[in-house]
Structure formats: C-alpha cells, structure tokens
C-alpha cells in the first residue's frame, strides 16, 4: 500500500483509508473483521466521528482486538464551544477505547461565523489545544464541504489537516488542496465516490490518488469485498487509461451538480421518509435502466417522497444546499 505524509503531522498514512460511516450498519463481529482486513491490506488510517452513531464504539472494540498501535486514528465533533468539545472528546476516548487520538477534527464547519466562534476565546479550538498539550490528541484538523471555509481555515495556521469532498463530479476544492500542500497541511478526501452516486469506485479512487496534493482518500466500507477492492487501488497504483477516464467522466457528467451524496445529514425527516433512499431509487430508475426494480422497491416503502409535507427542515441541514423539496417532487413525478 502506498503511504504519504499527512502534512506537518509527519504521520505516514495509507493513501486509501477507512471511512467510518457505513460500519454502523454491521454487527460487532463484522466490524472486527473489517478492521482486521483493512490492516492486512495495508490500510492504516481510520476516520470516524461522534455523529456516526455506533461507529466509534464498533471501531473501538475492533481496535482493542486488532491493535490500536497499527492505525492512525481520526475522529471529529460538531461541537463549537469549549465545554461541549471537552465532553465530546471524553466520549470519543471512551468509545474508541484509547487514551489518545491522532487527529481530532471540527466536523462539517458550514459558515465563516462558525469558524470564527471556534477560534474565539470560548470556542472549541481552545479545548483541543489544551488536550494536545496533554498528549490526549496529537493533531487538530477541520472538515467542511466548502472550499472557501477551508481556505480561510488554513490561513489561520491552526489546523494541521483539512478534509473536503473530492471526486470526478466535485472538483471545486482542487486549488485549496494545492495551497494546503504548499503550506504542508494534510489533505483528507471524503465522498470519494460522491456518496455512492459514482458506480465505478475503482476508477474514481484511481483518479483521486493520482492527485499529488492529496494525502489520503477515505471511502466508506461495510463489506470485506469493499476493503479488498479499495485497498487494491493503493497497491497497484495504475493510472487511468484514456478509455477509463472517458468512461468515468461520462458518468460524472450525467450526475450534474444537484444530486444527493447520501451523507444523511438531512435526516431524521419528521415524516419518517428516508430521503437519500428516495434519490437513490430515482437514480436507478433514471440513469441505470432499472425502472421496474426501482419502481417496485419504491412502492414497497411505507413512507415515500409523496408523503413530503414540504416543512423544509431537511434543506436547512443539507451541507450541499440542495433543493430537497423540489427534488422529492421530481421523484414523485417519475416514480409515483
């Protein structure tokens, strides 16, 4: 597995890391197998978050059995204030069953005002800097879906890493990644498959790791097959052929700009609609010529797009500012 230096942290990380969102869907036994297989395949970077439900707990149990010292461990929190961050850090340490965390990140910073508060006297950065002085965390990072916010963040000099979506559909952060590399700041890529919207994961990952400004990409994995195939990208290091690049970008262009990355931040819906799944079924129906299958799956759901009452709560949570209500109406138009 190819390894790269994670900016000024000087941590040596596998170019393919383990994204911790999907692991919450598996049981304890499978979680251990996934982390063990990742280790065997040369993956040594794990990224999770307080907000990923049982992810930290499952990973913590797995690390206790596979070996904490075999991984560079990163997690993150949505807390912006001093006291709240201290509480979150304490929970992370307990759930991850460790006495230190290699990288603790501010999760999904969505505005410059949020960034300013984090940096303020009563902000959460103060809590993490104190924890770093005690050796409880080694480095501090920040994640956002906005290149503009990350650009401002790296100018402060307070963050050793940044994390942002990047894939053949979403390339808006390329200049920020270049700037970060020049400033010796580590670059972590989330949403490398555009939240599952890109079906050819291998080609997308090969496109991403070919960018020398990127330290590590973190596809989410919940099967041993995914671990094996994703890890292979970091092992064989083949560049895309012209034909493969054409195939990849044809699919990327077909997605347009307004598509669901299935991050789940829009949930829970007051009407109990699984919003990302609505768009997933619409994608199968529209783009992948699986009309009958998608329609039958959609019709079998108890709560569907048609049950949306347009309250708009989902749109306020969406990090991509998608017009979810309008998009759900489009699902109804196509699937009924």
Tab-separated table of C-alpha atoms in Angstrom:
chain	number	residue	atom	x	y	z
A	1	UNK	CA	0.000	0.000	0.000
A	2	UNK	CA	1.357	3.403	-0.970
A	3	UNK	CA	1.839	5.724	2.002
A	4	UNK	CA	2.005	9.503	2.091
A	5	UNK	CA	2.942	12.025	4.761
A	6	UNK	CA	-0.114	13.738	6.280
A	7	UNK	CA	1.211	17.273	6.057
A	8	UNK	CA	3.042	18.707	9.054
A	9	UNK	CA	1.722	15.942	11.302
A	10	UNK	CA	4.513	13.803	9.797
A	11	UNK	CA	2.173	10.841	10.199
A	12	UNK	CA	2.660	8.267	7.456
A	13	UNK	CA	-0.787	7.214	6.218
A	14	UNK	CA	-2.025	4.779	3.606
A	15	UNK	CA	-3.300	6.580	0.520
A	16	UNK	CA	-6.563	4.645	0.934
A	17	UNK	CA	-8.066	4.992	4.392
A	18	UNK	CA	-11.096	3.506	6.130
A	19	UNK	CA	-14.171	5.760	6.156
A	20	UNK	CA	-16.215	5.034	9.275
A	21	UNK	CA	-19.777	5.988	8.312
A	22	UNK	CA	-21.088	2.622	6.956
A	23	UNK	CA	-19.601	0.462	9.718
A	24	UNK	CA	-22.561	1.419	11.917
A	25	UNK	CA	-24.664	-0.888	9.719
A	26	UNK	CA	-22.767	-4.044	10.714
A	27	UNK	CA	-22.557	-6.045	13.940
A	28	UNK	CA	-19.588	-6.212	16.311
A	29	UNK	CA	-18.150	-9.368	14.791
A	30	UNK	CA	-18.139	-7.952	11.263
A	31	UNK	CA	-16.696	-4.654	12.493
A	32	UNK	CA	-13.683	-6.530	13.869
A	33	UNK	CA	-13.294	-8.415	10.581
A	34	UNK	CA	-13.418	-5.179	8.578
A	35	UNK	CA	-10.716	-3.503	10.653
A	36	UNK	CA	-8.614	-6.662	10.639
A	37	UNK	CA	-8.904	-6.995	6.863
A	38	UNK	CA	-8.026	-3.316	6.454
A	39	UNK	CA	-4.875	-3.876	8.477
A	40	UNK	CA	-3.969	-6.942	6.435
A	41	UNK	CA	-4.421	-4.952	3.210
A	42	UNK	CA	-2.133	-2.150	4.331
A	43	UNK	CA	-4.768	0.405	5.355
A	44	UNK	CA	-3.564	2.246	8.465
A	45	UNK	CA	-5.800	5.351	8.585
A	46	UNK	CA	-9.299	5.297	10.098
A	47	UNK	CA	-11.692	8.248	10.079
A	48	UNK	CA	-14.880	8.282	12.137
A	49	UNK	CA	-16.994	10.848	14.021
A	50	UNK	CA	-19.074	11.371	17.114
A	51	UNK	CA	-22.085	11.842	14.854
A	52	UNK	CA	-21.805	8.449	13.149
A	53	UNK	CA	-23.989	6.690	15.717
A	54	UNK	CA	-22.259	3.455	16.808
A	55	UNK	CA	-19.222	3.916	14.565
A	56	UNK	CA	-16.783	4.980	17.294
A	57	UNK	CA	-17.872	2.164	19.612
A	58	UNK	CA	-17.579	-0.507	16.915
A	59	UNK	CA	-14.196	0.762	15.786
A	60	UNK	CA	-13.014	0.982	19.397
A	61	UNK	CA	-13.873	-2.661	20.053
A	62	UNK	CA	-12.188	-3.691	16.811
A	63	UNK	CA	-9.019	-1.724	17.575
A	64	UNK	CA	-8.811	-3.327	21.001
A	65	UNK	CA	-8.666	-6.728	19.300
A	66	UNK	CA	-6.670	-5.901	16.167
A	67	UNK	CA	-4.232	-3.437	17.742
A	68	UNK	CA	-4.582	0.286	18.399
A	69	UNK	CA	-0.949	0.943	17.501
A	70	UNK	CA	-1.466	-0.333	13.957
A	71	UNK	CA	-3.628	2.637	12.953
A	72	UNK	CA	-3.602	6.395	12.705
A	73	UNK	CA	-6.977	7.211	14.258
A	74	UNK	CA	-9.030	10.283	13.375
A	75	UNK	CA	-12.425	11.350	14.634
A	76	UNK	CA	-14.407	14.589	14.763
A	77	UNK	CA	-17.153	16.518	16.517
A	78	UNK	CA	-19.826	19.054	15.606
A	79	UNK	CA	-19.348	20.939	18.879
A	80	UNK	CA	-18.173	24.518	18.509
A	81	UNK	CA	-17.880	25.626	22.143
A	82	UNK	CA	-15.185	24.912	24.743
A	83	UNK	CA	-17.252	22.864	27.233
A	84	UNK	CA	-19.105	20.935	24.545
A	85	UNK	CA	-15.869	19.906	22.841
A	86	UNK	CA	-14.343	18.680	26.109
A	87	UNK	CA	-17.416	16.498	26.674
A	88	UNK	CA	-17.263	15.110	23.119
A	89	UNK	CA	-13.563	14.350	23.399
A	90	UNK	CA	-14.162	12.439	26.611
A	91	UNK	CA	-16.848	10.315	24.927
A	92	UNK	CA	-14.625	9.670	21.900
A	93	UNK	CA	-11.790	8.408	24.103
A	94	UNK	CA	-14.156	6.123	25.988
A	95	UNK	CA	-15.934	4.741	22.914
A	96	UNK	CA	-12.732	4.300	20.901
A	97	UNK	CA	-11.141	2.568	23.917
A	98	UNK	CA	-7.934	4.572	23.663
A	99	UNK	CA	-6.002	7.089	25.739
A	100	UNK	CA	-5.064	9.236	22.751
A	101	UNK	CA	-6.424	10.199	19.339
A	102	UNK	CA	-4.057	11.019	16.500
A	103	UNK	CA	-6.287	13.587	14.785
A	104	UNK	CA	-9.340	15.344	16.210
A	105	UNK	CA	-11.292	17.423	13.705
A	106	UNK	CA	-14.005	20.061	13.684
A	107	UNK	CA	-16.792	18.332	11.799
A	108	UNK	CA	-18.651	19.966	8.888
A	109	UNK	CA	-17.976	23.658	9.545
A	110	UNK	CA	-20.636	25.355	7.443
A	111	UNK	CA	-20.037	29.090	7.744
A	112	UNK	CA	-17.322	31.643	8.399
A	113	UNK	CA	-19.264	32.658	11.506
A	114	UNK	CA	-18.931	29.107	12.852
A	115	UNK	CA	-15.212	29.193	12.123
A	116	UNK	CA	-14.849	32.499	13.931
A	117	UNK	CA	-16.629	31.139	17.001
A	118	UNK	CA	-14.432	28.024	17.040
A	119	UNK	CA	-11.392	30.302	17.089
A	120	UNK	CA	-12.804	32.604	19.777
A	121	UNK	CA	-11.905	32.707	23.474
A	122	UNK	CA	-14.807	30.407	24.410
A	123	UNK	CA	-14.553	28.347	21.242
A	124	UNK	CA	-13.785	24.669	20.859
A	125	UNK	CA	-10.276	25.177	19.476
A	126	UNK	CA	-9.107	26.182	22.938
A	127	UNK	CA	-10.309	22.837	24.318
A	128	UNK	CA	-8.465	20.845	21.658
A	129	UNK	CA	-5.262	22.842	22.059
A	130	UNK	CA	-5.312	22.104	25.796
A	131	UNK	CA	-5.903	18.407	25.030
A	132	UNK	CA	-2.986	18.476	22.588
A	133	UNK	CA	-0.686	19.940	25.250
A	134	UNK	CA	-1.620	16.999	27.489
A	135	UNK	CA	-0.959	14.461	24.731
A	136	UNK	CA	-4.602	13.364	24.594
A	137	UNK	CA	-4.764	14.325	20.934
A	138	UNK	CA	-1.786	14.653	18.611
A	139	UNK	CA	-3.120	16.962	15.880
A	140	UNK	CA	-6.093	19.225	15.118
A	141	UNK	CA	-7.959	19.299	11.807
A	142	UNK	CA	-11.075	20.726	10.206
A	143	UNK	CA	-13.651	19.373	7.747
A	144	UNK	CA	-16.078	21.251	5.545
A	145	UNK	CA	-17.976	20.924	2.303
A	146	UNK	CA	-16.939	24.489	1.443
A	147	UNK	CA	-13.515	25.178	-0.120
A	148	UNK	CA	-13.944	28.847	0.830
A	149	UNK	CA	-14.182	27.990	4.536
A	150	UNK	CA	-11.209	25.641	4.334
A	151	UNK	CA	-9.193	28.312	2.545
A	152	UNK	CA	-9.858	30.712	5.428
A	153	UNK	CA	-9.125	27.976	7.963
A	154	UNK	CA	-5.677	27.126	6.631
A	155	UNK	CA	-4.743	30.811	6.625
A	156	UNK	CA	-5.135	30.852	10.429
A	157	UNK	CA	-2.312	28.353	10.848
A	158	UNK	CA	-4.304	26.476	13.491
A	159	UNK	CA	-5.093	23.295	11.543
A	160	UNK	CA	-2.748	20.503	10.539
A	161	UNK	CA	-5.251	18.879	8.167
A	162	UNK	CA	-8.290	19.701	6.068
A	163	UNK	CA	-10.998	17.345	4.847
A	164	UNK	CA	-13.348	18.034	1.943
A	165	UNK	CA	-15.388	16.144	-0.685
A	166	UNK	CA	-13.471	15.395	-3.875
A	167	UNK	CA	-14.303	13.115	-6.787
A	168	UNK	CA	-14.785	13.389	-10.574
A	169	UNK	CA	-18.063	15.264	-10.005
A	170	UNK	CA	-16.858	17.588	-7.251
A	171	UNK	CA	-13.510	19.156	-8.109
A	172	UNK	CA	-14.065	22.620	-6.658
A	173	UNK	CA	-11.502	22.113	-3.871
A	174	UNK	CA	-8.528	21.414	-6.139
A	175	UNK	CA	-6.983	24.866	-5.676
A	176	UNK	CA	-7.395	24.677	-1.903
A	177	UNK	CA	-5.744	21.247	-1.906
A	178	UNK	CA	-2.809	22.684	-3.859
A	179	UNK	CA	-2.497	25.571	-1.406
A	180	UNK	CA	-2.700	23.192	1.556
A	181	UNK	CA	0.088	21.030	0.130
A	182	UNK	CA	2.278	24.112	-0.327
A	183	UNK	CA	1.612	25.027	3.324
A	184	UNK	CA	2.403	21.477	4.485
A	185	UNK	CA	-1.194	20.803	5.559
A	186	UNK	CA	-2.551	17.278	5.168
A	187	UNK	CA	-5.458	16.736	2.755
A	188	UNK	CA	-8.109	14.111	3.507
A	189	UNK	CA	-10.679	13.364	0.818
A	190	UNK	CA	-14.213	12.445	1.868
A	191	UNK	CA	-17.008	11.425	-0.500
A	192	UNK	CA	-14.532	9.882	-2.980
A	193	UNK	CA	-17.426	8.066	-4.692
A	194	UNK	CA	-19.756	11.079	-4.404
A	195	UNK	CA	-21.705	9.325	-1.663
A	196	UNK	CA	-22.176	6.213	-3.806
A	197	UNK	CA	-23.508	8.117	-6.812
A	198	UNK	CA	-20.449	7.074	-8.817
A	199	UNK	CA	-20.826	3.381	-9.535
A	200	UNK	CA	-17.263	2.647	-10.641
A	201	UNK	CA	-15.467	3.123	-7.361
A	202	UNK	CA	-12.128	1.824	-8.576
A	203	UNK	CA	-11.848	4.390	-11.363
A	204	UNK	CA	-12.903	7.227	-9.073
A	205	UNK	CA	-10.336	6.288	-6.428
A	206	UNK	CA	-7.592	5.954	-9.030
A	207	UNK	CA	-8.471	9.418	-10.315
A	208	UNK	CA	-8.263	10.835	-6.776
A	209	UNK	CA	-4.986	9.271	-5.647
A	210	UNK	CA	-3.330	10.413	-8.874
A	211	UNK	CA	-3.555	13.949	-7.436
A	212	UNK	CA	-0.226	14.540	-5.620
A	213	UNK	CA	-1.788	17.148	-3.326
A	214	UNK	CA	-3.956	14.527	-1.628
A	215	UNK	CA	-2.735	12.623	1.414
A	216	UNK	CA	-5.496	10.040	1.872
A	217	UNK	CA	-8.947	9.189	0.497
A	218	UNK	CA	-11.480	7.630	2.887
A	219	UNK	CA	-14.171	5.576	1.120
A	220	UNK	CA	-16.784	4.201	3.493
A	221	UNK	CA	-16.702	0.415	3.767
A	222	UNK	CA	-19.014	-2.158	5.324
A	223	UNK	CA	-18.047	-5.349	3.444
A	224	UNK	CA	-14.800	-7.284	3.170
A	225	UNK	CA	-15.087	-7.098	-0.609
A	226	UNK	CA	-15.084	-3.295	-0.470
A	227	UNK	CA	-11.993	-3.294	1.736
A	228	UNK	CA	-10.197	-5.606	-0.675
A	229	UNK	CA	-11.102	-3.750	-3.872
A	230	UNK	CA	-10.499	-0.273	-2.443
A	231	UNK	CA	-7.149	-1.245	-0.952
A	232	UNK	CA	-6.035	-2.610	-4.315
A	233	UNK	CA	-6.106	0.927	-5.724
A	234	UNK	CA	-3.387	1.947	-3.293
A	235	UNK	CA	-1.369	-1.155	-4.048
A	236	UNK	CA	-1.216	-1.356	-7.850
A	237	UNK	CA	-1.209	2.451	-8.408
A	238	UNK	CA	-2.243	2.242	-12.075
A	239	UNK	CA	-3.081	5.490	-13.822
A	240	UNK	CA	-6.352	5.797	-15.717
A	241	UNK	CA	-6.223	4.986	-19.403
A	242	UNK	CA	-7.867	7.400	-21.837
A	243	UNK	CA	-10.758	4.980	-22.224
A	244	UNK	CA	-11.233	4.602	-18.466
A	245	UNK	CA	-11.101	8.371	-17.962
A	246	UNK	CA	-13.730	8.866	-20.662
A	247	UNK	CA	-15.988	6.275	-19.044
A	248	UNK	CA	-15.590	7.827	-15.596
A	249	UNK	CA	-16.325	11.382	-16.659
A	250	UNK	CA	-19.290	10.381	-18.802
A	251	UNK	CA	-20.923	9.056	-15.640
A	252	UNK	CA	-19.796	12.083	-13.623
A	253	UNK	CA	-21.243	14.494	-16.172
A	254	UNK	CA	-24.546	12.606	-16.184
A	255	UNK	CA	-24.987	13.378	-12.471
A	256	UNK	CA	-24.957	17.140	-12.940
A	257	UNK	CA	-24.495	19.329	-9.857
A	258	UNK	CA	-27.728	18.731	-7.963
A	259	UNK	CA	-27.519	15.179	-6.712
A	260	UNK	CA	-27.686	13.521	-3.325
A	261	UNK	CA	-24.391	12.307	-1.827
A	262	UNK	CA	-26.284	10.184	0.725
A	263	UNK	CA	-24.440	11.762	3.664
A	264	UNK	CA	-27.620	11.519	5.762
A	265	UNK	CA	-27.330	14.970	7.315
A	266	UNK	CA	-30.895	15.747	6.152
A	267	UNK	CA	-32.281	13.086	8.495
A	268	UNK	CA	-34.341	12.423	10.508
A	269	UNK	CA	-37.355	13.512	8.498
A	270	UNK	CA	-40.453	14.344	10.618
A	271	UNK	CA	-42.494	12.258	8.158
A	272	UNK	CA	-40.076	9.308	8.523
A	273	UNK	CA	-39.071	9.492	4.863
A	274	UNK	CA	-35.620	8.060	4.136
A	275	UNK	CA	-34.717	10.969	1.874
A	276	UNK	CA	-31.401	9.660	0.464
A	277	UNK	CA	-33.047	6.368	-0.498
A	278	UNK	CA	-35.709	8.261	-2.472
A	279	UNK	CA	-32.992	9.810	-4.612
A	280	UNK	CA	-31.158	6.501	-4.858
A	281	UNK	CA	-34.250	4.830	-6.315
A	282	UNK	CA	-34.779	7.765	-8.674
A	283	UNK	CA	-31.173	7.353	-9.841
A	284	UNK	CA	-31.653	3.656	-10.527
A	285	UNK	CA	-34.840	4.476	-12.421
A	286	UNK	CA	-33.422	7.354	-14.454
A	287	UNK	CA	-29.741	6.623	-15.041
A	288	UNK	CA	-29.197	2.895	-14.702
A	289	UNK	CA	-32.081	1.407	-16.672
A	290	UNK	CA	-33.567	-0.411	-13.695
A	291	UNK	CA	-37.041	1.055	-13.964
A	292	UNK	CA	-39.108	-1.936	-12.856
A	293	UNK	CA	-36.782	-2.828	-9.985
A	294	UNK	CA	-36.600	0.767	-8.725
A	295	UNK	CA	-40.373	1.232	-9.013
A	296	UNK	CA	-41.112	-1.957	-7.079
A	297	UNK	CA	-38.645	-1.016	-4.331
A	298	UNK	CA	-40.083	2.475	-4.110
A	299	UNK	CA	-43.688	1.244	-3.988
A	300	UNK	CA	-42.801	-1.166	-1.171
A	301	UNK	CA	-41.653	1.661	1.124
A	302	UNK	CA	-44.084	2.666	3.836
A	303	UNK	CA	-43.029	6.329	3.673
A	304	UNK	CA	-42.082	7.769	0.305
A	305	UNK	CA	-41.373	11.079	-1.428
A	306	UNK	CA	-45.102	11.517	-1.984
A	307	UNK	CA	-45.540	11.898	1.787
A	308	UNK	CA	-43.350	15.014	1.970
A	309	UNK	CA	-45.200	17.955	3.559
A	310	UNK	CA	-42.523	20.452	2.481
A	311	UNK	CA	-41.558	21.529	6.003
A	312	UNK	CA	-38.034	22.302	4.757
A	313	UNK	CA	-36.114	21.028	7.786
A	314	UNK	CA	-34.023	18.790	5.540
A	315	UNK	CA	-32.852	21.681	3.387
A	316	UNK	CA	-31.577	23.564	6.416
A	317	UNK	CA	-29.373	20.593	7.306
A	318	UNK	CA	-28.047	19.742	3.833
A	319	UNK	CA	-24.349	20.688	3.536
A	320	UNK	CA	-24.773	20.971	-0.240
A	321	UNK	CA	-27.768	23.335	-0.034
A	322	UNK	CA	-29.790	21.054	-2.291
A	323	UNK	CA	-33.402	21.977	-3.101
A	324	UNK	CA	-34.576	18.755	-1.497
A	325	UNK	CA	-38.295	19.551	-1.615
A	326	UNK	CA	-38.099	20.216	-5.345
A	327	UNK	CA	-36.032	17.076	-5.855
A	328	UNK	CA	-38.560	14.971	-3.934
A	329	UNK	CA	-41.297	16.310	-6.184
A	330	UNK	CA	-39.240	15.066	-9.136
A	331	UNK	CA	-39.074	11.619	-7.516
A	332	UNK	CA	-42.883	11.613	-7.219
A	333	UNK	CA	-43.189	12.672	-10.850
A	334	UNK	CA	-41.068	9.742	-12.017
A	335	UNK	CA	-41.881	7.013	-9.521
A	336	UNK	CA	-45.393	7.942	-8.470
